[in-house]
Coordinates of N, CA, C and O in Angstrom, one line a residue:
L1 N 50.3 -33.9 44.4 CA 51.4 -33.3 43.6 C 52.0 -34.5 42.7 O 52.5 -35.4 43.3
A2 N 51.9 -34.3 41.4 CA 52.5 -35.3 40.5 C 53.4 -34.6 39.5 O 52.9 -33.6 38.9
L3 N 54.6 -35.0 39.4 CA 55.6 -34.3 38.5 C 56.7 -35.3 38.1 O 56.8 -36.4 38.6
Y4 N 57.5 -34.8 37.1 CA 58.7 -35.6 36.8 C 59.8 -34.5 36.6 O 59.6 -33.4 36.2
F5 N 61.0 -35.0 36.8 CA 62.2 -34.1 36.6 C 63.4 -34.9 36.2 O 63.4 -36.1 36.4
H6 N 64.3 -34.2 35.6 CA 65.6 -34.9 35.1 C 66.7 -34.7 36.2 O 66.7 -33.6 36.9
S7 N 67.5 -35.6 36.3 CA 68.6 -35.6 37.2 C 69.8 -36.3 36.7 O 69.7 -37.3 35.9
G8 N 71.0 -35.9 37.1 CA 72.2 -36.7 36.8 C 72.4 -37.7 37.8 O 71.8 -37.6 38.9
E9 N 73.1 -38.8 37.5 CA 73.4 -39.8 38.5 C 74.2 -39.2 39.7 O 75.1 -38.4 39.5
R10 N 73.8 -39.6 40.9 CA 74.4 -39.1 42.2 C 74.1 -37.7 42.4 O 74.5 -37.1 43.4
E11 N 73.2 -37.1 41.6 CA 72.8 -35.7 41.8 C 71.5 -35.7 42.7 O 70.6 -36.4 42.4
E12 N 71.5 -34.9 43.8 CA 70.4 -34.9 44.7 C 69.4 -33.8 44.2 O 69.8 -32.7 44.0
K13 N 68.2 -34.2 44.2 CA 67.1 -33.2 43.8 C 66.1 -33.2 45.0 O 65.7 -34.2 45.5
C14 N 65.7 -32.0 45.4 CA 64.8 -31.8 46.5 C 63.5 -31.0 46.1 O 63.6 -30.2 45.3
I15 N 62.5 -31.3 46.8 CA 61.2 -30.5 46.7 C 60.8 -30.2 48.1 O 61.1 -30.9 49.1
I16 N 60.1 -29.1 48.2 CA 59.6 -28.6 49.5 C 58.1 -28.7 49.6 O 57.4 -28.3 48.7
E17 N 57.6 -29.4 50.6 CA 56.1 -29.6 50.8 C 55.7 -28.9 52.1 O 56.3 -29.2 53.2
D18 N 54.7 -28.1 52.1 CA 54.2 -27.4 53.3 C 53.1 -28.4 53.9 O 52.1 -28.5 53.3
I19 N 53.4 -29.0 55.0 CA 52.6 -30.1 55.5 C 52.1 -29.8 56.9 O 52.9 -29.3 57.8
P20 N 50.8 -30.0 57.3 CA 50.3 -29.8 58.6 C 50.9 -30.9 59.5 O 51.4 -31.9 59.1
S21 N 50.8 -30.7 60.8 CA 51.4 -31.7 61.8 C 50.4 -32.9 61.8 O 49.3 -32.8 61.5
D22 N 51.0 -34.0 62.2 CA 50.3 -35.3 62.4 C 49.5 -35.7 61.1 O 48.4 -36.0 61.1
T23 N 50.3 -35.6 60.0 CA 49.7 -35.9 58.7 C 50.5 -37.0 58.0 O 51.7 -36.9 57.9
L24 N 49.8 -38.0 57.4 CA 50.5 -39.0 56.6 C 50.8 -38.5 55.2 O 49.9 -38.0 54.6
V25 N 52.0 -38.7 54.8 CA 52.4 -38.3 53.5 C 52.9 -39.6 52.8 O 53.8 -40.3 53.3
T26 N 52.4 -39.9 51.6 CA 52.8 -41.0 50.8 C 53.4 -40.6 49.5 O 52.8 -39.7 48.8
G27 N 54.5 -41.2 49.1 CA 55.1 -40.8 47.8 C 55.4 -42.0 47.0 O 55.8 -43.1 47.5
N28 N 55.1 -41.9 45.7 CA 55.4 -43.0 44.7 C 56.4 -42.4 43.7 O 56.2 -41.3 43.3
Y29 N 57.4 -43.2 43.4 CA 58.3 -42.7 42.3 C 58.7 -43.8 41.4 O 58.7 -45.0 41.8
K30 N 59.1 -43.5 40.2 CA 59.7 -44.4 39.2 C 60.8 -43.7 38.5 O 60.7 -42.6 38.1
V31 N 62.0 -44.4 38.4 CA 63.2 -43.9 37.8 C 63.3 -44.5 36.4 O 63.2 -45.7 36.2
Q32 N 63.6 -43.6 35.4 CA 63.9 -44.1 34.0 C 65.3 -43.6 33.7 O 65.7 -42.5 34.1
Q33 N 66.0 -44.4 32.8 CA 67.3 -44.0 32.5 C 67.4 -43.7 31.0 O 66.8 -44.4 30.2
W34 N 68.3 -42.8 30.6 CA 68.4 -42.4 29.2 C 69.2 -43.4 28.5 O 70.3 -43.9 28.9
D35 N 68.7 -43.9 27.4 CA 69.4 -44.9 26.5 C 70.0 -44.1 25.3 O 69.3 -43.6 24.5
I36 N 71.3 -44.1 25.2 CA 72.0 -43.3 24.2 C 71.8 -43.9 22.8 O 71.8 -43.2 21.8
H37 N 71.5 -45.2 22.7 CA 71.3 -45.8 21.4 C 69.8 -45.6 20.9 O 69.6 -45.3 19.7
K38 N 68.9 -45.8 21.8 CA 67.5 -45.6 21.4 C 67.0 -44.1 21.5 O 65.9 -43.8 21.1
Q39 N 67.9 -43.3 22.1 CA 67.6 -41.8 22.3 C 66.2 -41.7 23.0 O 65.4 -40.9 22.5
D40 N 66.1 -42.4 24.1 CA 64.8 -42.3 24.8 C 65.1 -42.8 26.2 O 66.1 -43.4 26.5
F41 N 64.1 -42.4 27.1 CA 64.2 -42.8 28.5 C 63.6 -44.2 28.7 O 62.4 -44.4 28.3
L42 N 64.3 -45.2 29.2 CA 63.9 -46.5 29.4 C 63.9 -46.8 30.9 O 64.5 -46.2 31.7
D43 N 63.1 -47.9 31.2 CA 63.1 -48.3 32.6 C 64.6 -48.6 33.1 O 65.3 -49.2 32.3
S44 N 64.9 -48.3 34.3 CA 66.2 -48.4 34.8 C 66.6 -49.9 35.0 O 65.8 -50.8 35.1
A45 N 67.9 -50.1 34.9 CA 68.4 -51.5 35.2 C 68.1 -51.9 36.6 O 68.2 -51.1 37.5
P46 N 67.8 -53.2 36.8 CA 67.6 -53.6 38.2 C 68.8 -53.3 39.1 O 69.9 -53.5 38.7
G47 N 68.5 -52.9 40.3 CA 69.6 -52.6 41.2 C 69.9 -51.1 41.4 O 70.5 -50.7 42.3
L48 N 69.5 -50.3 40.3 CA 69.7 -48.9 40.5 C 68.6 -48.3 41.4 O 67.4 -48.4 41.1
G49 N 69.1 -47.9 42.5 CA 68.1 -47.4 43.6 C 68.2 -45.9 43.8 O 68.9 -45.2 43.2
M50 N 67.3 -45.5 44.7 CA 67.2 -44.1 45.1 C 67.3 -44.0 46.6 O 66.6 -44.7 47.4
F51 N 68.1 -43.1 47.1 CA 68.1 -42.7 48.5 C 67.0 -41.6 48.7 O 67.0 -40.6 48.0
V52 N 66.1 -41.9 49.6 CA 65.0 -40.9 49.9 C 65.3 -40.3 51.3 O 65.4 -41.1 52.3
T53 N 65.3 -39.0 51.4 CA 65.6 -38.4 52.7 C 64.5 -37.3 52.9 O 64.2 -36.5 52.0
V54 N 63.9 -37.3 54.1 CA 62.9 -36.3 54.4 C 63.4 -35.6 55.7 O 63.7 -36.2 56.7
T55 N 63.4 -34.2 55.6 CA 63.8 -33.4 56.7 C 62.7 -32.5 57.1 O 62.0 -31.9 56.3
T56 N 62.5 -32.4 58.5 CA 61.5 -31.6 59.0 C 61.8 -30.1 59.0 O 63.0 -29.7 58.8
P57 N 60.9 -29.2 59.4 CA 61.2 -27.7 59.5 C 62.3 -27.5 60.5 O 63.0 -26.4 60.4
S58 N 62.5 -28.4 61.5 CA 63.5 -28.2 62.5 C 64.8 -28.8 62.1 O 65.7 -29.1 63.0
A59 N 65.0 -29.2 60.9 CA 66.2 -29.8 60.3 C 66.5 -31.2 60.8 O 67.6 -31.7 60.8
E60 N 65.4 -31.9 61.3 CA 65.6 -33.3 61.8 C 65.2 -34.2 60.7 O 64.2 -34.1 60.0
V61 N 66.0 -35.2 60.4 CA 65.8 -36.2 59.4 C 64.8 -37.3 60.0 O 65.1 -38.0 60.9
I62 N 63.6 -37.4 59.3 CA 62.7 -38.4 59.8 C 62.6 -39.6 58.9 O 62.0 -40.6 59.3
L63 N 63.2 -39.5 57.7 CA 63.2 -40.7 56.8 C 64.5 -40.6 56.0 O 64.8 -39.6 55.4
S64 N 65.3 -41.7 56.0 CA 66.5 -41.8 55.2 C 66.6 -43.3 54.9 O 67.0 -44.1 55.7
K65 N 66.3 -43.6 53.6 CA 66.3 -45.0 53.3 C 66.6 -45.2 51.8 O 66.3 -44.3 51.0
L66 N 67.2 -46.4 51.5 CA 67.5 -46.7 50.1 C 66.3 -47.6 49.6 O 66.0 -48.6 50.2
Y67 N 65.8 -47.2 48.4 CA 64.7 -47.9 47.8 C 65.2 -48.4 46.4 O 66.3 -48.0 45.9
G68 N 64.4 -49.1 45.7 CA 64.7 -49.6 44.3 C 64.4 -48.5 43.3 O 64.0 -47.4 43.6
P69 N 64.4 -48.9 42.0 CA 64.1 -48.0 40.9 C 62.6 -47.5 40.8 O 62.3 -46.6 40.2
K70 N 61.8 -48.3 41.5 CA 60.3 -48.0 41.6 C 59.9 -48.3 43.0 O 60.0 -49.5 43.4
A71 N 59.3 -47.4 43.7 CA 59.0 -47.7 45.1 C 57.9 -46.7 45.7 O 57.6 -45.7 45.0
T72 N 57.4 -47.1 46.8 CA 56.5 -46.2 47.6 C 57.1 -46.0 49.0 O 57.6 -46.9 49.6
F73 N 57.2 -44.7 49.4 CA 57.6 -44.4 50.7 C 56.6 -43.5 51.4 O 55.7 -42.9 50.8
S74 N 56.6 -43.6 52.8 CA 55.6 -42.8 53.5 C 56.3 -42.4 54.9 O 57.2 -43.0 55.4
F75 N 55.7 -41.3 55.4 CA 56.1 -40.8 56.7 C 55.0 -40.0 57.3 O 54.1 -39.5 56.5
T76 N 55.0 -39.8 58.6 CA 54.0 -39.0 59.3 C 54.7 -37.7 59.9 O 55.6 -37.9 60.6
S77 N 54.2 -36.6 59.5 CA 54.8 -35.3 60.1 C 54.3 -35.1 61.5 O 53.2 -35.5 61.9
Y78 N 55.2 -34.7 62.3 CA 54.8 -34.3 63.7 C 54.9 -32.8 64.0 O 54.5 -32.3 65.0
L79 N 55.5 -32.1 63.0 CA 55.6 -30.6 63.0 C 54.9 -30.1 61.8 O 55.0 -30.7 60.7
S80 N 54.2 -29.0 61.9 CA 53.7 -28.3 60.7 C 54.7 -27.4 60.1 O 55.5 -26.8 60.9
G81 N 54.8 -27.3 58.8 CA 55.7 -26.4 58.2 C 56.3 -27.1 56.9 O 55.8 -28.1 56.4
E82 N 57.4 -26.5 56.4 CA 58.0 -27.0 55.2 C 58.9 -28.2 55.4 O 59.9 -28.0 56.1
H83 N 58.5 -29.3 54.8 CA 59.4 -30.5 54.8 C 60.1 -30.6 53.5 O 59.6 -30.4 52.4
I84 N 61.4 -31.0 53.6 CA 62.2 -31.1 52.4 C 62.3 -32.6 52.1 O 62.8 -33.4 52.9
I85 N 61.9 -33.0 50.9 CA 62.0 -34.4 50.4 C 63.0 -34.4 49.3 O 62.9 -33.8 48.3
C86 N 64.1 -35.2 49.5 CA 65.2 -35.3 48.6 C 65.3 -36.7 48.1 O 65.2 -37.7 48.8
L87 N 65.7 -36.8 46.8 CA 66.0 -38.1 46.1 C 67.3 -38.0 45.5 O 67.7 -37.0 44.8
Q88 N 68.1 -39.1 45.6 CA 69.4 -39.2 45.0 C 69.7 -40.7 44.6 O 69.5 -41.6 45.4
S89 N 70.2 -40.9 43.4 CA 70.4 -42.2 42.9 C 71.7 -42.8 43.5 O 72.6 -42.0 43.9
N90 N 71.8 -44.1 43.6 CA 73.0 -44.8 44.1 C 73.7 -45.5 42.9 O 73.5 -46.7 42.7
S91 N 74.4 -44.8 42.2 CA 75.0 -45.4 41.0 C 76.4 -45.8 41.1 O 77.2 -46.0 40.2
T92 N 76.9 -45.9 42.4 CA 78.3 -46.2 42.6 C 78.7 -47.6 42.1 O 79.8 -47.8 41.6
R93 N 77.7 -48.5 42.1 CA 78.0 -49.9 41.7 C 77.8 -50.0 40.2 O 78.1 -51.1 39.6
F94 N 77.4 -49.0 39.5 CA 77.1 -49.1 38.1 C 77.9 -48.1 37.3 O 77.5 -47.0 36.9
V95 N 79.2 -48.4 37.3 CA 80.2 -47.4 36.6 C 79.8 -47.2 35.2 O 80.0 -46.2 34.6
A96 N 79.2 -48.3 34.5 CA 78.9 -48.2 33.1 C 77.8 -47.1 32.9 O 77.7 -46.5 31.8
F97 N 77.0 -46.8 33.9 CA 75.9 -45.9 33.7 C 76.3 -44.5 34.2 O 75.5 -43.6 34.1
A98 N 77.5 -44.3 34.8 CA 77.9 -43.1 35.4 C 77.8 -41.9 34.4 O 78.2 -42.1 33.2
G99 N 77.2 -40.8 34.8 CA 77.1 -39.6 33.9 C 75.8 -39.6 33.1 O 75.6 -38.6 32.4
S100 N 75.1 -40.7 33.0 CA 73.9 -40.7 32.2 C 72.7 -39.9 32.9 O 72.8 -39.7 34.1
K101 N 71.7 -39.6 32.1 CA 70.6 -38.8 32.7 C 69.5 -39.7 33.2 O 69.3 -40.8 32.7
L102 N 68.8 -39.3 34.2 CA 67.7 -40.0 34.8 C 66.5 -39.1 34.7 O 66.5 -37.9 34.8
R103 N 65.3 -39.8 34.5 CA 64.0 -39.1 34.6 C 63.3 -39.7 35.8 O 63.1 -40.9 35.8
I104 N 62.9 -38.9 36.8 CA 62.2 -39.4 38.0 C 60.8 -38.9 38.0 O 60.5 -37.7 38.0
H105 N 59.9 -39.8 38.0 CA 58.4 -39.5 38.1 C 58.1 -39.6 39.5 O 58.3 -40.6 40.2
L106 N 57.5 -38.6 40.1 CA 57.2 -38.5 41.5 C 55.8 -38.1 41.7 O 55.3 -37.1 41.1
D107 N 55.1 -38.8 42.6 CA 53.7 -38.5 43.0 C 53.6 -38.5 44.5 O 53.9 -39.5 45.1
I108 N 53.3 -37.3 45.0 CA 53.2 -37.2 46.5 C 51.8 -36.9 46.9 O 51.2 -36.0 46.4
R109 N 51.3 -37.7 47.8 CA 49.9 -37.5 48.3 C 50.0 -37.1 49.8 O 50.6 -37.9 50.6
V110 N 49.4 -36.0 50.2 CA 49.4 -35.6 51.6 C 48.1 -35.9 52.2 O 47.0 -35.4 51.8
G111 N 48.1 -36.7 53.3 CA 46.9 -37.0 54.1 C 45.9 -37.9 53.4 O 44.8 -38.1 53.9
E112 N 46.4 -38.6 52.4 CA 45.4 -39.5 51.7 C 45.8 -41.0 52.0 O 47.0 -41.3 52.0
H113 N 44.8 -41.8 52.2 CA 45.0 -43.2 52.4 C 44.3 -43.9 51.2 O 43.2 -43.6 50.8
F114 N 45.1 -44.7 50.5 CA 44.6 -45.4 49.3 C 43.6 -46.5 49.7 O 43.8 -47.2 50.6
L115 N 42.5 -46.6 48.9 CA 41.6 -47.6 49.1 C 42.2 -49.0 48.7 O 42.8 -49.1 47.6
D116 N 41.9 -50.0 49.4 CA 42.4 -51.3 49.1 C 41.3 -51.9 48.2 O 40.2 -52.2 48.6
E117 N 41.7 -52.1 46.9 CA 40.7 -52.6 45.9 C 40.2 -54.0 46.3 O 39.1 -54.3 46.0
A118 N 41.0 -54.8 46.9 CA 40.6 -56.1 47.3 C 39.4 -56.0 48.3 O 38.4 -56.8 48.2
V119 N 39.5 -55.0 49.2 CA 38.4 -54.9 50.1 C 37.2 -54.2 49.5 O 36.0 -54.6 49.7
V120 N 37.5 -53.3 48.6 CA 36.4 -52.5 47.9 C 35.6 -53.5 47.1 O 34.3 -53.4 47.0
Q121 N 36.2 -54.5 46.5 CA 35.5 -55.4 45.6 C 35.0 -56.7 46.3 O 34.6 -57.6 45.7
A122 N 35.1 -56.6 47.6 CA 34.6 -57.8 48.4 C 33.1 -58.0 48.2 O 32.4 -57.1 48.0
K123 N 32.7 -59.2 48.3 CA 31.3 -59.6 48.1 C 30.4 -59.1 49.3 O 29.3 -58.8 49.1
D124 N 31.0 -59.0 50.4 CA 30.2 -58.5 51.6 C 30.1 -57.0 51.5 O 31.0 -56.2 51.8
K125 N 28.9 -56.5 51.1 CA 28.7 -55.1 50.9 C 28.7 -54.3 52.1 O 29.1 -53.1 52.1
V126 N 28.4 -54.9 53.3 CA 28.5 -54.2 54.6 C 29.9 -53.8 54.8 O 30.2 -52.6 55.2
N127 N 30.9 -54.7 54.6 CA 32.3 -54.4 54.8 C 32.7 -53.3 53.9 O 33.5 -52.4 54.2
E128 N 32.2 -53.4 52.7 CA 32.6 -52.4 51.7 C 32.2 -51.0 52.1 O 32.9 -50.0 52.1
V129 N 30.9 -50.9 52.5 CA 30.3 -49.6 52.9 C 31.1 -49.1 54.1 O 31.4 -47.9 54.3
N130 N 31.3 -50.0 55.1 CA 32.0 -49.6 56.3 C 33.4 -49.1 56.0 O 33.9 -48.1 56.6
F131 N 34.1 -49.8 55.1 CA 35.5 -49.4 54.7 C 35.4 -48.0 54.1 O 36.3 -47.1 54.3
R132 N 34.5 -47.8 53.2 CA 34.4 -46.5 52.5 C 34.0 -45.4 53.5 O 34.6 -44.3 53.4
L133 N 33.2 -45.7 54.5 CA 32.9 -44.7 55.5 C 34.1 -44.3 56.3 O 34.4 -43.1 56.6
E134 N 34.9 -45.3 56.7 CA 36.1 -45.0 57.4 C 37.1 -44.2 56.6 O 37.7 -43.3 57.1
H135 N 37.2 -44.5 55.3 CA 38.0 -43.7 54.4 C 37.5 -42.3 54.3 O 38.4 -41.3 54.4
L136 N 36.2 -42.1 54.2 CA 35.7 -40.7 54.2 C 35.9 -39.9 55.5 O 36.2 -38.8 55.5
I137 N 35.8 -40.7 56.6 CA 36.1 -40.0 57.9 C 37.5 -39.6 58.0 O 37.8 -38.5 58.5
E138 N 38.4 -40.4 57.5 CA 39.9 -40.1 57.5 C 40.1 -38.8 56.6 O 40.8 -37.9 57.0
Q139 N 39.4 -38.8 55.5 CA 39.6 -37.6 54.6 C 39.0 -36.4 55.3 O 39.6 -35.3 55.1
I140 N 37.9 -36.5 56.0 CA 37.3 -35.3 56.7 C 38.3 -34.8 57.8 O 38.5 -33.6 57.9
H141 N 38.9 -35.8 58.5 CA 39.9 -35.4 59.5 C 41.1 -34.6 58.9 O 41.6 -33.6 59.4
H142 N 41.5 -35.1 57.7 CA 42.6 -34.5 57.0 C 42.2 -33.1 56.6 O 43.0 -32.2 56.8
I143 N 41.0 -32.9 56.0 CA 40.6 -31.6 55.5 C 40.5 -30.6 56.7 O 40.9 -29.5 56.7
S144 N 40.0 -31.1 57.9 CA 39.9 -30.3 59.1 C 41.3 -29.9 59.5 O 41.5 -28.7 59.9
K145 N 42.2 -30.8 59.5 CA 43.6 -30.5 59.9 C 44.2 -29.4 59.0 O 44.9 -28.5 59.4
E146 N 44.0 -29.6 57.7 CA 44.5 -28.6 56.7 C 43.9 -27.2 57.0 O 44.6 -26.2 56.9
Q147 N 42.6 -27.2 57.3 CA 41.9 -25.9 57.5 C 42.5 -25.2 58.8 O 42.7 -24.0 58.8
D148 N 42.7 -26.0 59.8 CA 43.3 -25.5 61.1 C 44.7 -25.0 60.8 O 45.1 -23.9 61.3
Y149 N 45.5 -25.7 60.0 CA 46.8 -25.2 59.7 C 46.8 -23.9 58.9 O 47.6 -23.0 59.1
E150 N 45.9 -23.9 57.9 CA 45.8 -22.6 57.1 C 45.3 -21.5 58.0 O 45.8 -20.3 57.8
R151 N 44.4 -21.7 58.9 CA 43.9 -20.7 59.8 C 45.1 -20.2 60.7 O 45.2 -19.0 60.9
E152 N 45.9 -21.1 61.1 CA 47.1 -20.7 62.0 C 48.1 -19.9 61.1 O 48.6 -18.9 61.6
R153 N 48.3 -20.3 59.9 CA 49.2 -19.5 59.0 C 48.6 -18.1 58.8 O 49.3 -17.1 58.7
E154 N 47.3 -18.0 58.5 CA 46.6 -16.7 58.3 C 46.8 -15.8 59.5 O 47.0 -14.6 59.4
E155 N 46.6 -16.4 60.7 CA 46.7 -15.6 61.9 C 48.1 -15.1 62.1 O 48.3 -13.9 62.5
N156 N 49.1 -16.0 61.8 CA 50.5 -15.5 61.9 C 50.8 -14.4 60.9 O 51.5 -13.4 61.2
F157 N 50.3 -14.5 59.7 CA 50.5 -13.5 58.7 C 49.8 -12.2 59.1 O 50.4 -11.1 58.9
R158 N 48.6 -12.3 59.7 CA 47.9 -11.1 60.1 C 48.6 -10.4 61.2 O 48.8 -9.2 61.2
N159 N 49.2 -11.2 62.2 CA 49.9 -10.6 63.3 C 51.2 -9.9 62.7 O 51.5 -8.8 63.2
T160 N 51.9 -10.5 61.8 CA 53.0 -9.9 61.2 C 52.7 -8.6 60.5 O 53.4 -7.6 60.6
S161 N 51.6 -8.6 59.7 CA 51.1 -7.4 59.0 C 50.8 -6.3 60.0 O 51.1 -5.1 59.8
E162 N 50.1 -6.6 61.1 CA 49.7 -5.6 62.1 C 51.0 -5.0 62.7 O 51.1 -3.8 62.9
Q163 N 52.0 -5.9 63.0 CA 53.2 -5.4 63.6 C 54.0 -4.4 62.6 O 54.5 -3.4 63.0
T164 N 54.0 -4.8 61.3 CA 54.6 -4.0 60.3 C 53.9 -2.7 60.2 O 54.5 -1.6 60.1
N165 N 52.6 -2.7 60.1 CA 51.8 -1.4 60.0 C 52.0 -0.5 61.2 O 52.1 0.7 61.1
S166 N 52.1 -1.2 62.4 CA 52.4 -0.4 63.6 C 53.8 0.3 63.6 O 53.9 1.4 63.9
S167 N 54.8 -0.5 63.1 CA 56.1 0.1 63.0 C 56.2 1.2 62.0 O 56.8 2.2 62.2
I168 N 55.4 1.0 60.9 CA 55.4 2.1 59.8 C 54.7 3.4 60.4 O 55.2 4.5 60.2
L169 N 53.7 3.2 61.2 CA 53.0 4.3 61.8 C 53.9 5.1 62.7 O 54.0 6.3 62.7
W170 N 54.6 4.3 63.6 CA 55.5 5.0 64.5 C 56.7 5.7 63.8 O 57.1 6.8 64.2
W171 N 57.2 5.1 62.7 CA 58.2 5.7 62.0 C 57.8 7.0 61.3 O 58.5 8.0 61.3
A172 N 56.5 7.0 60.8 CA 55.9 8.2 60.3 C 55.8 9.3 61.3 O 56.1 10.5 61.0
V173 N 55.4 8.9 62.5 CA 55.3 9.9 63.6 C 56.7 10.5 64.0 O 56.9 11.7 64.1
V174 N 57.7 9.6 64.0 CA 59.1 10.1 64.3 C 59.6 11.0 63.2 O 60.2 12.0 63.5
Q175 N 59.3 10.6 62.0 CA 59.8 11.5 60.8 C 59.1 12.8 60.9 O 59.8 13.9 60.7
T176 N 57.8 12.8 61.2 CA 57.1 14.1 61.3 C 57.6 15.0 62.4 O 57.9 16.2 62.3
F177 N 57.9 14.4 63.6 CA 58.5 15.1 64.7 C 59.9 15.7 64.3 O 60.2 16.8 64.7
I178 N 60.7 14.8 63.6 CA 62.0 15.3 63.2 C 61.9 16.5 62.3 O 62.6 17.5 62.4
L179 N 61.0 16.4 61.3 CA 60.8 17.5 60.3 C 60.3 18.8 61.0 O 60.8 19.9 60.7
I180 N 59.4 18.6 61.9 CA 58.9 19.8 62.7 C 60.0 20.4 63.5 O 60.2 21.7 63.5
S181 N 60.8 19.6 64.2 CA 61.9 20.1 65.0 C 63.0 20.8 64.1 O 63.5 21.9 64.5
V182 N 63.3 20.2 63.0 CA 64.3 20.8 62.1 C 63.7 22.2 61.6 O 64.5 23.2 61.5
G183 N 62.4 22.2 61.2 CA 61.8 23.4 60.8 C 61.9 24.5 61.8 O 62.2 25.7 61.5
I184 N 61.5 24.2 63.1 CA 61.6 25.2 64.2 C 63.0 25.7 64.4 O 63.2 26.9 64.6
W185 N 64.0 24.7 64.3 CA 65.4 25.1 64.5 C 65.8 26.0 63.4 O 66.5 27.0 63.7
Q186 N 65.4 25.8 62.2 CA 65.8 26.6 61.1 C 65.2 28.0 61.3 O 65.9 29.1 61.0
I187 N 63.9 28.1 61.7 CA 63.3 29.4 61.9 C 64.0 30.2 63.0 O 64.3 31.4 62.8
I188 N 64.3 29.5 64.1 CA 65.0 30.2 65.2 C 66.4 30.7 64.7 O 66.9 31.8 65.0
S189 N 67.1 29.8 64.0 CA 68.5 30.1 63.5 C 68.4 31.3 62.6 O 69.3 32.2 62.7
L190 N 67.5 31.3 61.6 CA 67.3 32.5 60.7 C 67.0 33.8 61.5 O 67.5 34.8 61.1
R191 N 66.1 33.7 62.4 CA 65.7 34.8 63.2 C 66.9 35.4 63.9 O 67.2 36.6 63.9
D192 N 67.7 34.5 64.6 CA 68.9 35.0 65.3 C 69.9 35.6 64.3 O 70.6 36.6 64.6
F193 N 70.0 35.0 63.1 CA 71.0 35.5 62.1 C 70.6 36.9 61.7 O 71.4 37.8 61.6
F194 N 69.2 37.1 61.4 CA 68.8 38.4 60.9 C 68.9 39.4 62.1 O 69.3 40.6 61.8
I195 N 68.7 39.0 63.3 CA 68.9 40.0 64.4 C 70.3 40.4 64.6 O 70.7 41.5 64.8
A196 N 71.2 39.4 64.4 CA 72.7 39.6 64.6 C 73.2 40.5 63.5 O 74.0 41.4 63.7
K197 N 72.6 40.4 62.3 CA 73.0 41.2 61.1 C 72.2 42.5 61.1 O 72.4 43.4 60.2
K198 N 71.3 42.7 62.1 CA 70.5 43.9 62.2 C 69.7 44.1 60.9 O 69.5 45.3 60.4
L199 N 69.2 43.0 60.4 CA 68.3 43.1 59.2 C 66.8 43.3 59.6 O 66.0 43.6 58.8
V200 N 66.5 43.0 60.9 CA 65.1 43.2 61.4 C 65.2 44.0 62.6 O 66.1 44.1 63.3

């Protein structure tokens, strides 16, 4: 997931990521600040940082840390479900910048481990092949976890659909019974009415 969004200073912006359990999530961001004279977004002044907060589906905060204007953060999920990732600038010490616009570039990678280029370019080809194999094995484990999570979600959805269909069926049976009962009651009432009025 790679995106950018605009934010006011001290304004909190959040995104929701559906993440399987026991999965490494890595995020990179860069903050740019609007320059009123150049009418463009420029790199932020040194010291302008971002609070990064990550909340689990059970509303537990697993990451809350202040980073700089450009940083990498990571966390490992222990619950599957929707995790909320929030970013907020700390502009309290920069009164001169208060009220200006920010552009935040955000790149989030779920379950990916980045290759270490120093190792990849090593002269020892055996180490390079070994490292790449380990990386592929990690990716396979991540894909397997993703498939298990999607299978679990599909099963939950199917169970919910079956319960809904069962409820609809019973409601249709109850409605049919009520309509038949009302019809029989009306026939009996009309018959008694006609007999009382000596019309039959």
